[in-house]
């Protein structure tokens, strides 16, 4: 269904080695036009390295990269004017005001009209809620304000693709929500948004598609629906009769997890066994004399999938 | 909405890009540091003029060339200050600006945003180099003009005797002072290229600045060693103090031309090294 023309970002076998160590091992990214694409992975998994290569800041050791249909880095100068980006935190001159910083970056772009420069800068600042602080020196901005200014820079002119690397870093809950609104309004304008994050909830809330990176390899990719489907469904029984329930579930071919105990009732969860419908499970339980106070079948959350794919804990995967 | 209409709004026509140079200069001269460097340079002629004014009698035979002439003709303040500034002060300030060109942008994180604006890497280097050259001009003319001003304020100003023994009027003398400033600017162009190259090697601006200043100091030290005479004509600093020809009548342009060729060589070599390094560098900062 999605031909190459519909892909805004397409990499094939993208590999990056740094000092003999492999940072990216053959990434095949496919970002459809018009999507909000979440690029997930724990710290150190290679998200920023991938983004740097997409934007021509770093070179790939091997592999093919296409952004907006053009080959990177060959067509970089033609592609970049159509791409707005916030990469690895904002970068601004502390001795210039927010407005002056944006004017400077806009002046470096040879493809935009200088006559609308001032107006575009003001609009971008207003969009991220920085109009009030526009004249203040960036050195006196808070982390969150710098982050907003970084996003404003990505919005200086109409873009076909916006890349936001950890956009909510340093933002308060209010700012995080504003970023979500912003991303939504960008999509309505027809811009594809590529968001990298180590925060799953963030991606789950705003993205239509996602890819999961772990230790330099892409372990999952697709629409959010597809990814959710990839996780196995789980059943959940609330009952005071613990041993009988276990017996029945084992007979049906599934292994119950440890219980979440609660007074007077047990909550038992287990993977939904293959080829057994939920109604049959309930019937079997009731026929075995189990008092079923509650029963549900849940799709695995993306979080379970994320943890399953990337491992749990704080260790940076090497 | 089709992708065609979206992409046509940008990436259609490309301007020449002088605005980026303008923006670079405006950033350079909106920094307090730039003005502090120029103020430090301006302090040299001020100190010289005040010291000569306060001291009793001309200090014949000691101190930098032409110092003994200052009290008779204020125009010499500019020349003396320039001679004093050449070995250390000018290379120091130029080293700070040239060493900061790329490394400074890397350290503030602005380098990646400039490159994504987009600015092609070669163009970025060219604009950064041009900015450093403009600073050299500002630096030498600061010393020259403040020197002339201080001289005119504190001492009599009149026709100047050239090294050839003839006398030139005040206007002609001012032209000669401007020529000296241009000559010194030319002398610093090679050092700017060295600084630009150093700046592509690191993300720590102070390191690039120090390396650039050290390069000029080493070059001058080597220039003092007679054992290494064979290397002297190739030294960055070989013609640094060779502007005496500009104070003859008529002006002798030989050293100006030789200096230009030497500096051009440094610009080509270090410019190429800087481009070679920077065009393939992964910008990780």
Coordinates of C-alpha atoms in Angstrom, one line a residue:
Chain A
X1 CA 0.0 0.0 0.0
X2 CA 2.8 2.4 0.8
X3 CA 5.0 2.9 -2.2
X4 CA 8.4 4.6 -2.0
X5 CA 6.7 7.9 -3.0
X6 CA 4.6 7.9 0.2
X7 CA 7.6 7.7 2.5
X8 CA 9.0 10.9 3.9
X9 CA 12.0 9.1 5.5
X10 CA 13.3 5.8 4.1
X11 CA 16.5 4.1 5.2
X12 CA 17.9 0.8 4.0
X13 CA 20.5 -1.0 5.9
X14 CA 21.6 2.2 7.7
X15 CA 24.8 1.4 9.6
X16 CA 27.1 3.5 11.7
X17 CA 30.3 2.5 13.3
X18 CA 32.2 4.7 15.7
X19 CA 35.7 3.7 16.8
X20 CA 35.1 0.1 15.9
X21 CA 31.9 -0.1 17.8
X22 CA 28.7 -0.5 16.0
X23 CA 26.2 2.2 16.9
X24 CA 23.5 1.4 14.3
X25 CA 23.2 -2.0 12.7
X26 CA 21.3 -1.9 9.5
X27 CA 18.3 0.2 10.3
X28 CA 15.3 0.1 7.8
X29 CA 13.1 3.0 8.7
X30 CA 10.0 3.8 6.8
X31 CA 8.1 6.9 7.8
X32 CA 4.8 7.5 5.9
X33 CA 3.9 10.9 4.7
X34 CA 1.4 12.7 7.0
X35 CA 2.2 10.5 10.0
X36 CA 3.2 11.4 13.4
X37 CA 6.0 9.0 13.8
X38 CA 7.3 8.1 17.2
X39 CA 10.9 7.0 17.4
X40 CA 11.3 5.1 20.6
X41 CA 14.2 3.6 22.4
X42 CA 16.0 3.8 25.7
X43 CA 18.9 6.2 26.2
X44 CA 21.9 5.3 24.2
X45 CA 20.0 3.1 21.7
X46 CA 21.1 5.3 18.7
X47 CA 18.0 7.6 18.2
X48 CA 20.0 10.8 18.0
X49 CA 22.7 9.2 15.9
X50 CA 20.0 8.2 13.4
X51 CA 18.5 11.7 13.4
X52 CA 22.0 13.2 12.8
X53 CA 22.5 11.0 9.8
X54 CA 19.0 11.8 8.4
X55 CA 19.8 15.5 8.6
X56 CA 23.4 15.3 7.2
X57 CA 25.1 16.2 10.5
X58 CA 26.9 12.9 10.6
X59 CA 27.7 10.4 7.8
X60 CA 26.5 6.8 7.6
X61 CA 29.1 4.1 7.5
X62 CA 26.9 2.2 5.0
X63 CA 23.3 2.1 3.9
X64 CA 21.0 4.2 1.9
X65 CA 19.1 7.2 3.3
X66 CA 16.3 9.1 1.5
X67 CA 14.5 12.1 3.0
X68 CA 11.5 13.6 1.2
X69 CA 12.4 11.3 -1.7
X70 CA 15.9 12.6 -2.1
X71 CA 19.1 10.9 -1.4
X72 CA 21.1 12.0 1.6
X73 CA 23.7 13.5 1.9
X74 CA 23.8 14.1 -1.9
X75 CA 20.7 16.3 -2.0
X76 CA 21.1 17.7 1.5
X77 CA 21.0 21.4 0.5
X78 CA 17.7 20.9 -1.4
X79 CA 16.1 18.8 1.3
X80 CA 17.0 20.7 4.4
X81 CA 15.0 23.9 3.7
X82 CA 11.9 21.8 3.8
X83 CA 12.8 20.2 7.1
X84 CA 12.6 21.8 10.5
X85 CA 14.4 20.2 13.3
X86 CA 15.2 20.2 17.0
X87 CA 18.1 17.9 17.5
X88 CA 19.7 17.1 20.8
X89 CA 18.4 20.1 22.7
X90 CA 18.3 23.7 21.6
X91 CA 21.4 25.6 20.6
X92 CA 21.4 29.4 20.8
X93 CA 23.7 32.3 21.4
X94 CA 23.2 33.2 25.0
X95 CA 24.1 36.9 24.4
X96 CA 21.4 37.4 21.8
X97 CA 17.6 37.7 22.4
X98 CA 15.3 34.9 21.3
X99 CA 14.1 37.0 18.4
X100 CA 17.7 37.8 17.3
X101 CA 18.7 34.1 17.5
X102 CA 15.8 33.1 15.2
X103 CA 16.5 36.0 12.8
X104 CA 20.1 34.8 12.6
X105 CA 19.2 31.2 11.8
X106 CA 16.6 32.4 9.3
X107 CA 19.2 34.7 7.6
X108 CA 21.3 31.6 7.0
X109 CA 18.5 30.0 5.0
X110 CA 18.9 31.1 1.4
X111 CA 15.5 29.7 0.4
X112 CA 13.2 31.9 2.4
X113 CA 12.0 35.4 1.7
X114 CA 13.8 38.1 3.8
X115 CA 10.9 40.4 3.6
X116 CA 8.7 38.1 5.6
X117 CA 11.5 37.2 8.0
X118 CA 10.4 39.4 11.0
X119 CA 6.8 38.3 10.7
X120 CA 7.7 34.6 10.4
X121 CA 9.9 34.8 13.5
X122 CA 7.2 36.6 15.5
X123 CA 4.6 34.0 14.4
X124 CA 6.9 31.1 15.4
X125 CA 7.6 32.7 18.8
X126 CA 3.9 33.1 19.3
X127 CA 3.1 29.5 18.4
X128 CA 5.4 28.3 21.2
X129 CA 4.2 30.9 23.6
X130 CA 7.4 32.9 23.8
X131 CA 6.2 36.3 22.6
X132 CA 6.5 37.7 26.1
X133 CA 10.2 36.6 26.4
X134 CA 11.2 37.3 22.8
X135 CA 13.3 40.3 23.6
X136 CA 15.1 38.7 26.5
X137 CA 18.6 37.3 26.2
X138 CA 18.6 33.6 25.7
X139 CA 21.2 33.2 28.4
X140 CA 18.5 34.2 30.9
X141 CA 16.0 31.7 29.5
X142 CA 15.0 28.6 31.6
X143 CA 15.6 25.2 30.1
X144 CA 12.0 24.9 29.1
X145 CA 12.0 28.3 27.4
X146 CA 15.1 27.3 25.4
X147 CA 13.3 24.2 24.4
X148 CA 10.4 26.2 23.2
X149 CA 12.7 28.5 21.2
X150 CA 14.2 25.4 19.6
X151 CA 10.8 24.3 18.5
X152 CA 10.0 27.8 17.2
X153 CA 13.2 27.5 15.1
X154 CA 11.8 24.4 13.5
X155 CA 8.6 26.3 12.6
X156 CA 10.2 29.3 11.0
X157 CA 8.7 28.5 7.6
X158 CA 6.4 25.9 6.2
X159 CA 8.1 22.5 6.5
X160 CA 7.2 19.2 4.9
X161 CA 8.9 17.3 7.7
X162 CA 9.6 18.3 11.3
X163 CA 12.0 16.3 13.3
X164 CA 11.8 16.7 17.1
X165 CA 14.4 15.0 19.2
X166 CA 13.1 14.6 22.8
X167 CA 10.8 17.7 22.4
X168 CA 9.4 17.7 25.9
X169 CA 12.8 17.7 27.7
X170 CA 12.7 20.3 30.4
X171 CA 9.1 21.2 29.8
X172 CA 6.6 21.3 32.6
X173 CA 3.3 19.4 32.2
X174 CA 1.6 22.4 30.7
X175 CA 4.5 22.7 28.1
X176 CA 4.2 19.0 27.3
X177 CA 0.6 19.4 26.6
X178 CA 1.2 22.4 24.4
X179 CA 3.7 20.4 22.4
X180 CA 1.1 17.7 21.9
X181 CA -1.3 20.4 20.6
X182 CA 1.4 21.8 18.4
X183 CA 2.2 18.4 16.8
X184 CA -1.5 17.9 16.1
X185 CA -1.9 21.3 14.4
X186 CA 1.3 20.6 12.4
X187 CA -0.2 17.3 11.1
X188 CA -3.4 19.2 10.1
X189 CA -1.2 21.5 8.0
X190 CA 0.1 18.4 6.2
X191 CA 3.5 18.2 7.9
X192 CA 4.9 14.9 8.8
X193 CA 6.3 14.9 12.3
X194 CA 9.1 12.6 13.4
X195 CA 9.4 12.6 17.2
X196 CA 12.1 10.7 19.1
X197 CA 11.5 10.0 22.7
X198 CA 12.4 7.6 25.5
X199 CA 9.0 8.3 27.0
X200 CA 6.5 5.8 25.8
X201 CA 3.4 7.6 27.1
X202 CA 4.4 10.6 25.1
X203 CA 4.6 8.6 21.9
X204 CA 1.4 6.7 22.7
X205 CA -0.5 9.9 23.1
X206 CA 0.5 11.8 19.9
X207 CA 1.8 9.3 17.4
X208 CA 0.1 7.4 14.6
X209 CA 3.1 5.3 13.8
X210 CA 6.2 4.2 15.8
X211 CA 9.4 2.4 15.6
X212 CA 11.4 0.9 18.5
X213 CA 15.1 1.0 18.6
X214 CA 17.2 -1.1 20.9
X215 CA 20.9 -1.2 21.1
X216 CA 21.2 0.1 17.5
X217 CA 18.7 -2.3 16.0
X218 CA 15.1 -1.6 14.9
X219 CA 13.1 -4.2 16.8
X220 CA 9.6 -3.1 15.8
X221 CA 8.0 -0.7 13.4
X222 CA 4.5 0.1 12.1
X223 CA 1.3 1.9 12.9
X224 CA 0.3 2.0 16.6
X225 CA -2.5 -0.4 15.9
X226 CA -0.1 -2.9 14.4
X227 CA 2.2 -2.6 17.2
X228 CA -0.5 -3.0 19.8
X229 CA -1.7 -6.1 18.0
X230 CA 1.8 -7.5 18.2
X231 CA 1.5 -7.8 21.9
X232 CA -0.4 -10.8 23.1
X233 CA -3.8 -10.3 24.8
X234 CA -4.1 -11.0 28.5
X235 CA -7.0 -12.2 30.6
X236 CA -7.8 -10.9 34.0
X237 CA -10.0 -12.7 36.6
X238 CA -11.1 -11.2 39.9
X239 CA -12.1 -14.0 42.4
X240 CA -11.8 -15.1 46.0
X241 CA -11.1 -18.6 44.8
X242 CA -7.4 -18.7 44.0
X243 CA -6.4 -22.4 43.8
X244 CA -9.4 -23.4 41.7
X245 CA -8.9 -20.6 39.2
X246 CA -5.2 -21.6 38.8
X247 CA -6.3 -25.2 38.2
X248 CA -8.8 -24.2 35.5
X249 CA -6.4 -21.8 33.8
X250 CA -3.7 -24.4 33.7
X251 CA -6.1 -26.9 32.2
X252 CA -6.9 -24.4 29.5
X253 CA -3.3 -24.1 28.6
X254 CA -2.1 -20.9 30.2
X255 CA 0.1 -20.1 33.1
X256 CA -1.2 -17.5 35.6
X257 CA 1.1 -14.8 36.7
X258 CA 1.7 -13.9 40.3
X259 CA -1.3 -12.5 41.9
X260 CA -2.1 -8.9 42.8
X261 CA -3.7 -9.6 46.1
X262 CA -6.5 -7.5 47.5
X263 CA -8.7 -8.1 50.6
X264 CA -11.4 -10.7 50.0
X265 CA -10.5 -11.1 46.3
X266 CA -7.6 -12.1 44.1
X267 CA -6.7 -10.6 40.8
X268 CA -5.3 -13.2 38.5
X269 CA -3.7 -12.4 35.1
X270 CA -2.5 -14.7 32.4
X271 CA -1.8 -14.8 28.7
X272 CA -5.0 -15.6 26.7
X273 CA -4.5 -19.2 25.6
X274 CA -4.6 -19.8 21.9
X275 CA -7.9 -21.0 20.4
X276 CA -9.8 -20.5 23.6
X277 CA -12.5 -17.8 23.5
X278 CA -13.0 -15.6 26.6
X279 CA -16.6 -16.8 27.0
X280 CA -15.4 -20.4 27.2
X281 CA -13.0 -19.5 29.9
X282 CA -15.7 -17.9 32.0
X283 CA -17.9 -20.9 31.5
X284 CA -15.2 -23.3 32.6
X285 CA -14.5 -21.2 35.6
X286 CA -18.1 -21.0 36.7
X287 CA -18.6 -24.7 36.1
X288 CA -15.6 -25.4 38.3
X289 CA -17.3 -23.5 41.1
X290 CA -15.1 -20.4 40.9
X291 CA -16.9 -17.2 42.0
X292 CA -16.0 -14.8 39.2
X293 CA -16.3 -11.3 40.5
X294 CA -14.7 -9.8 37.4
X295 CA -13.3 -10.9 34.1
X296 CA -11.7 -9.0 31.2
X297 CA -9.4 -9.5 28.3
X298 CA -6.9 -6.7 27.6
X299 CA -4.6 -6.0 24.7
X300 CA -1.1 -5.6 26.0
X301 CA -0.2 -1.9 26.3
X302 CA 2.6 -0.5 24.3
X303 CA 4.5 -0.3 27.5
X304 CA 4.6 -4.0 27.9
X305 CA 5.8 -4.3 24.3
X306 CA 8.3 -1.6 24.8
X307 CA 9.7 -3.2 27.9
X308 CA 9.7 -6.6 26.2
X309 CA 11.6 -5.3 23.2
X310 CA 14.1 -3.1 24.9
X311 CA 14.6 -4.7 28.3
X312 CA 13.8 -3.1 31.6
X313 CA 15.8 -1.1 34.0
X314 CA 18.2 1.8 33.8
X315 CA 21.2 0.1 32.3
X316 CA 22.2 1.7 29.1
X317 CA 22.4 -1.0 26.5
X318 CA 25.7 -1.3 24.9
Chain B
X1 CA -3.1 18.3 0.2
X2 CA -0.6 17.1 -2.3
X3 CA 3.1 17.1 -1.6
X4 CA 3.7 19.2 -4.8
X5 CA 1.9 22.3 -3.4
X6 CA 3.6 21.9 -0.1
X7 CA 7.1 21.7 -1.4
X8 CA 6.7 24.6 -3.8
X9 CA 6.3 27.1 -1.0
X10 CA 9.9 26.6 -0.1
X11 CA 13.1 25.5 -1.9
X12 CA 12.1 27.4 -5.0
X13 CA 14.5 30.2 -5.4
X14 CA 17.8 30.7 -3.7
X15 CA 19.3 34.0 -2.7
X16 CA 23.0 34.8 -3.1
X17 CA 23.5 34.6 0.6
X18 CA 25.1 37.9 1.6
X19 CA 22.6 38.1 4.4
X20 CA 24.3 35.3 6.2
X21 CA 27.6 37.3 6.1
X22 CA 25.7 40.3 7.4
X23 CA 24.2 38.2 10.2
X24 CA 27.7 36.8 11.0
X25 CA 29.1 40.3 11.3
X26 CA 26.2 41.5 13.4
X27 CA 26.6 38.6 15.8
X28 CA 30.4 39.2 16.0
X29 CA 30.0 42.8 16.8
X30 CA 27.1 42.4 19.1
X31 CA 29.3 40.3 21.4
X32 CA 30.6 42.1 24.4
X33 CA 33.8 40.0 24.0
X34 CA 34.6 41.5 20.6
X35 CA 34.3 45.0 22.0
X36 CA 36.5 44.0 25.0
X37 CA 39.2 42.8 22.6
X38 CA 39.0 46.0 20.6
X39 CA 39.1 48.1 23.8
X40 CA 42.2 46.2 25.0
X41 CA 43.8 47.0 21.7
X42 CA 42.8 50.7 21.9
X43 CA 44.4 50.8 25.3
X44 CA 47.9 50.3 23.8
X45 CA 48.1 53.7 21.9
X46 CA 46.4 55.4 24.9
X47 CA 49.0 54.0 27.3
X48 CA 51.9 54.9 25.0
X49 CA 50.7 58.5 24.4
X50 CA 50.0 59.1 28.1
X51 CA 53.3 57.6 29.2
X52 CA 55.3 59.7 26.7
X53 CA 53.4 62.8 27.7
X54 CA 54.0 62.2 31.4
X55 CA 57.7 61.3 31.1
X56 CA 60.3 64.0 31.0
X57 CA 62.4 64.1 27.9
X58 CA 62.4 61.7 24.9
X59 CA 63.7 58.2 25.8
X60 CA 66.3 58.1 23.0
X61 CA 67.7 54.7 22.0
X62 CA 65.4 52.6 24.0
X63 CA 61.9 51.2 23.5
X64 CA 60.1 50.4 20.2
X65 CA 61.1 52.2 17.0
X66 CA 59.9 55.8 16.5
X67 CA 59.1 56.1 20.2
X68 CA 61.5 59.0 20.4
X69 CA 59.6 60.9 17.7
X70 CA 56.2 60.8 19.4
X71 CA 56.7 63.9 21.5
X72 CA 57.6 65.9 18.4
X73 CA 54.8 64.6 16.2
X74 CA 51.7 62.9 17.5
X75 CA 51.2 61.0 14.3
X76 CA 53.9 58.6 15.4
X77 CA 51.7 57.3 18.2
X78 CA 49.8 55.2 15.7
X79 CA 52.9 53.7 14.2
X80 CA 54.5 52.9 17.6
X81 CA 51.3 51.4 19.0
X82 CA 51.1 49.2 15.9
X83 CA 54.6 48.0 16.3
X84 CA 54.0 47.2 20.0
X85 CA 50.7 45.4 19.2
X86 CA 52.0 43.2 16.4
X87 CA 54.0 40.5 18.2
X88 CA 51.5 39.5 20.9
X89 CA 48.4 41.7 21.3
X90 CA 47.1 41.5 17.7
X91 CA 47.8 37.7 17.3
X92 CA 46.1 37.2 20.7
X93 CA 42.9 39.0 19.8
X94 CA 42.8 37.5 16.3
X95 CA 43.5 34.1 17.8
X96 CA 40.5 34.5 20.0
X97 CA 38.2 35.4 17.1
X98 CA 39.6 32.9 14.5
X99 CA 39.8 30.1 17.0
X100 CA 36.2 30.6 18.0
X101 CA 34.8 30.5 14.5
X102 CA 33.7 26.9 14.3
X103 CA 34.5 25.6 17.7
X104 CA 32.5 28.4 19.3
X105 CA 29.4 27.6 17.3
X106 CA 29.9 23.9 18.2
X107 CA 30.2 24.7 21.9
X108 CA 26.9 26.7 21.9
X109 CA 25.2 24.1 19.9
X110 CA 24.4 26.6 17.1
X111 CA 26.7 24.8 14.6
X112 CA 24.2 22.0 14.0
X113 CA 21.3 24.5 13.6
X114 CA 23.3 26.6 11.1
X115 CA 24.1 23.5 9.1
X116 CA 20.5 22.5 9.1
X117 CA 19.3 26.0 8.1
X118 CA 20.8 25.0 5.7
X119 CA 24.3 26.4 5.3
X120 CA 26.6 24.2 3.2
X121 CA 29.8 23.5 5.1
X122 CA 32.1 25.2 2.6
X123 CA 29.9 28.3 2.7
X124 CA 30.0 28.3 6.5
X125 CA 33.8 28.2 6.5
X126 CA 34.0 31.0 4.0
X127 CA 31.6 33.2 5.9
X128 CA 33.3 32.5 9.2
X129 CA 36.7 33.3 7.7
X130 CA 35.3 36.5 6.2
X131 CA 34.1 37.5 9.7
X132 CA 37.5 36.9 11.2
X133 CA 39.1 39.1 8.4
X134 CA 36.7 41.9 9.2
X135 CA 37.7 41.6 12.8
X136 CA 41.4 41.9 11.7
X137 CA 40.6 45.1 9.9
X138 CA 38.7 46.4 12.9
X139 CA 41.6 45.5 15.2
X140 CA 44.4 47.1 13.2
X141 CA 42.3 50.2 12.4
X142 CA 41.4 50.5 16.1
X143 CA 45.0 50.7 17.0
X144 CA 45.8 53.1 14.1
X145 CA 42.9 55.4 14.6
X146 CA 43.0 55.6 18.4
X147 CA 46.7 56.2 18.1
X148 CA 46.2 59.0 15.6
X149 CA 43.5 60.5 17.8
X150 CA 45.6 60.3 21.0
X151 CA 48.6 61.8 19.2
X152 CA 46.6 64.7 17.9
X153 CA 45.1 65.3 21.4
X154 CA 48.4 65.2 23.3
X155 CA 51.1 66.2 20.9
X156 CA 51.7 68.6 18.1
X157 CA 50.9 67.2 14.6
X158 CA 52.8 68.2 11.6
X159 CA 54.5 67.1 8.4
X160 CA 56.4 63.8 8.8
X161 CA 60.0 63.0 7.7
X162 CA 59.9 59.7 5.8
X163 CA 62.7 57.1 6.1
X164 CA 64.0 58.3 2.8
X165 CA 64.6 61.7 4.3
X166 CA 61.8 63.6 2.5
X167 CA 58.9 65.3 4.2
X168 CA 55.2 64.4 3.6
X169 CA 52.2 66.5 4.7
X170 CA 49.7 65.4 7.3
X171 CA 47.1 64.1 4.8
X172 CA 49.7 62.0 3.1
X173 CA 50.9 60.8 6.6
X174 CA 47.4 59.7 7.4
X175 CA 47.3 57.7 4.2
X176 CA 50.5 56.0 5.2
X177 CA 49.1 55.1 8.6
X178 CA 46.1 53.6 6.9
X179 CA 48.5 51.7 4.6
X180 CA 50.3 50.3 7.6
X181 CA 47.0 49.2 9.1
X182 CA 46.1 47.4 5.8
X183 CA 49.6 45.8 5.7
X184 CA 49.2 44.5 9.3
X185 CA 45.7 43.2 8.4
X186 CA 47.2 41.4 5.5
X187 CA 49.8 39.9 7.8
X188 CA 47.1 38.5 10.0
X189 CA 45.2 36.7 7.2
X190 CA 47.4 33.6 7.3
X191 CA 46.9 33.4 11.1
X192 CA 43.1 33.6 10.6
X193 CA 43.3 30.6 8.3
X194 CA 45.4 28.7 10.8
X195 CA 42.8 29.6 13.5
X196 CA 39.9 28.5 11.3
X197 CA 41.6 25.2 10.8
X198 CA 42.3 24.7 14.5
X199 CA 38.7 25.6 15.1
X200 CA 37.5 22.7 13.0
X201 CA 39.6 20.3 15.1
X202 CA 37.8 20.7 18.4
X203 CA 34.5 21.6 20.0
X204 CA 36.4 23.5 22.8
X205 CA 36.9 27.1 21.6
X206 CA 39.6 27.9 24.2
X207 CA 41.7 25.1 22.8
X208 CA 41.6 26.4 19.3
X209 CA 42.3 29.9 20.4
X210 CA 45.3 28.9 22.4
X211 CA 46.6 26.7 19.6
X212 CA 46.3 29.7 17.2
X213 CA 48.2 32.1 19.5
X214 CA 50.8 29.5 20.1
X215 CA 51.3 29.0 16.4
X216 CA 52.1 32.7 16.0
X217 CA 54.4 32.8 19.0
X218 CA 56.3 29.7 17.8
X219 CA 56.6 31.2 14.4
X220 CA 58.1 34.3 15.8
X221 CA 60.5 32.4 18.1
X222 CA 61.7 30.3 15.1
X223 CA 62.1 33.6 13.2
X224 CA 64.6 34.7 15.9
X225 CA 66.9 31.7 15.6
X226 CA 69.6 32.2 13.0
X227 CA 70.2 28.4 12.9
X228 CA 66.9 28.0 11.3
X229 CA 67.4 30.7 8.7
X230 CA 66.5 28.5 5.8
X231 CA 62.9 28.2 7.1
X232 CA 62.5 32.0 7.8
X233 CA 61.0 33.0 4.4
X234 CA 58.2 30.4 4.9
X235 CA 57.2 31.6 8.4
X236 CA 53.8 33.0 8.9
X237 CA 55.3 35.9 10.8
X238 CA 58.2 36.6 8.4
X239 CA 57.0 39.9 7.1
X240 CA 55.0 41.0 10.2
X241 CA 57.2 43.9 11.0
X242 CA 58.3 44.6 7.4
X243 CA 56.1 47.7 6.8
X244 CA 59.0 50.1 6.9
X245 CA 58.9 50.3 3.1
X246 CA 55.5 52.0 3.4
X247 CA 57.2 54.8 5.3
X248 CA 59.6 55.6 2.4
X249 CA 59.1 58.2 -0.3
X250 CA 58.0 57.0 -2.7
X251 CA 56.3 53.9 -1.2
X252 CA 58.2 50.7 -1.9
X253 CA 55.7 47.9 -2.4
X254 CA 58.0 44.9 -2.5
X255 CA 57.4 43.6 1.0
X256 CA 53.7 44.2 0.6
X257 CA 53.6 42.0 -2.4
X258 CA 55.9 39.3 -0.9
X259 CA 53.7 39.3 2.3
X260 CA 50.6 39.0 0.2
X261 CA 52.0 35.9 -1.6
X262 CA 53.1 34.3 1.6
X263 CA 49.7 35.0 3.4
X264 CA 47.8 33.7 0.3
X265 CA 49.9 30.5 0.6
X266 CA 48.8 30.1 4.2
X267 CA 45.2 30.8 3.3
X268 CA 45.2 28.2 0.6
X269 CA 46.9 25.5 2.6
X270 CA 45.1 26.0 5.9
X271 CA 41.8 26.8 4.1
X272 CA 42.1 23.5 2.3
X273 CA 43.0 21.7 5.5
X274 CA 40.0 23.3 7.3
X275 CA 37.6 22.3 4.5
X276 CA 39.0 18.8 4.3
X277 CA 38.5 18.3 7.9
X278 CA 35.2 20.1 8.3
X279 CA 33.4 18.8 5.2
X280 CA 33.6 15.2 6.4
X281 CA 33.4 15.8 10.1
X282 CA 30.5 14.3 12.1
X283 CA 28.9 17.2 13.9
X284 CA 28.2 15.7 17.3
X285 CA 28.2 18.8 19.4

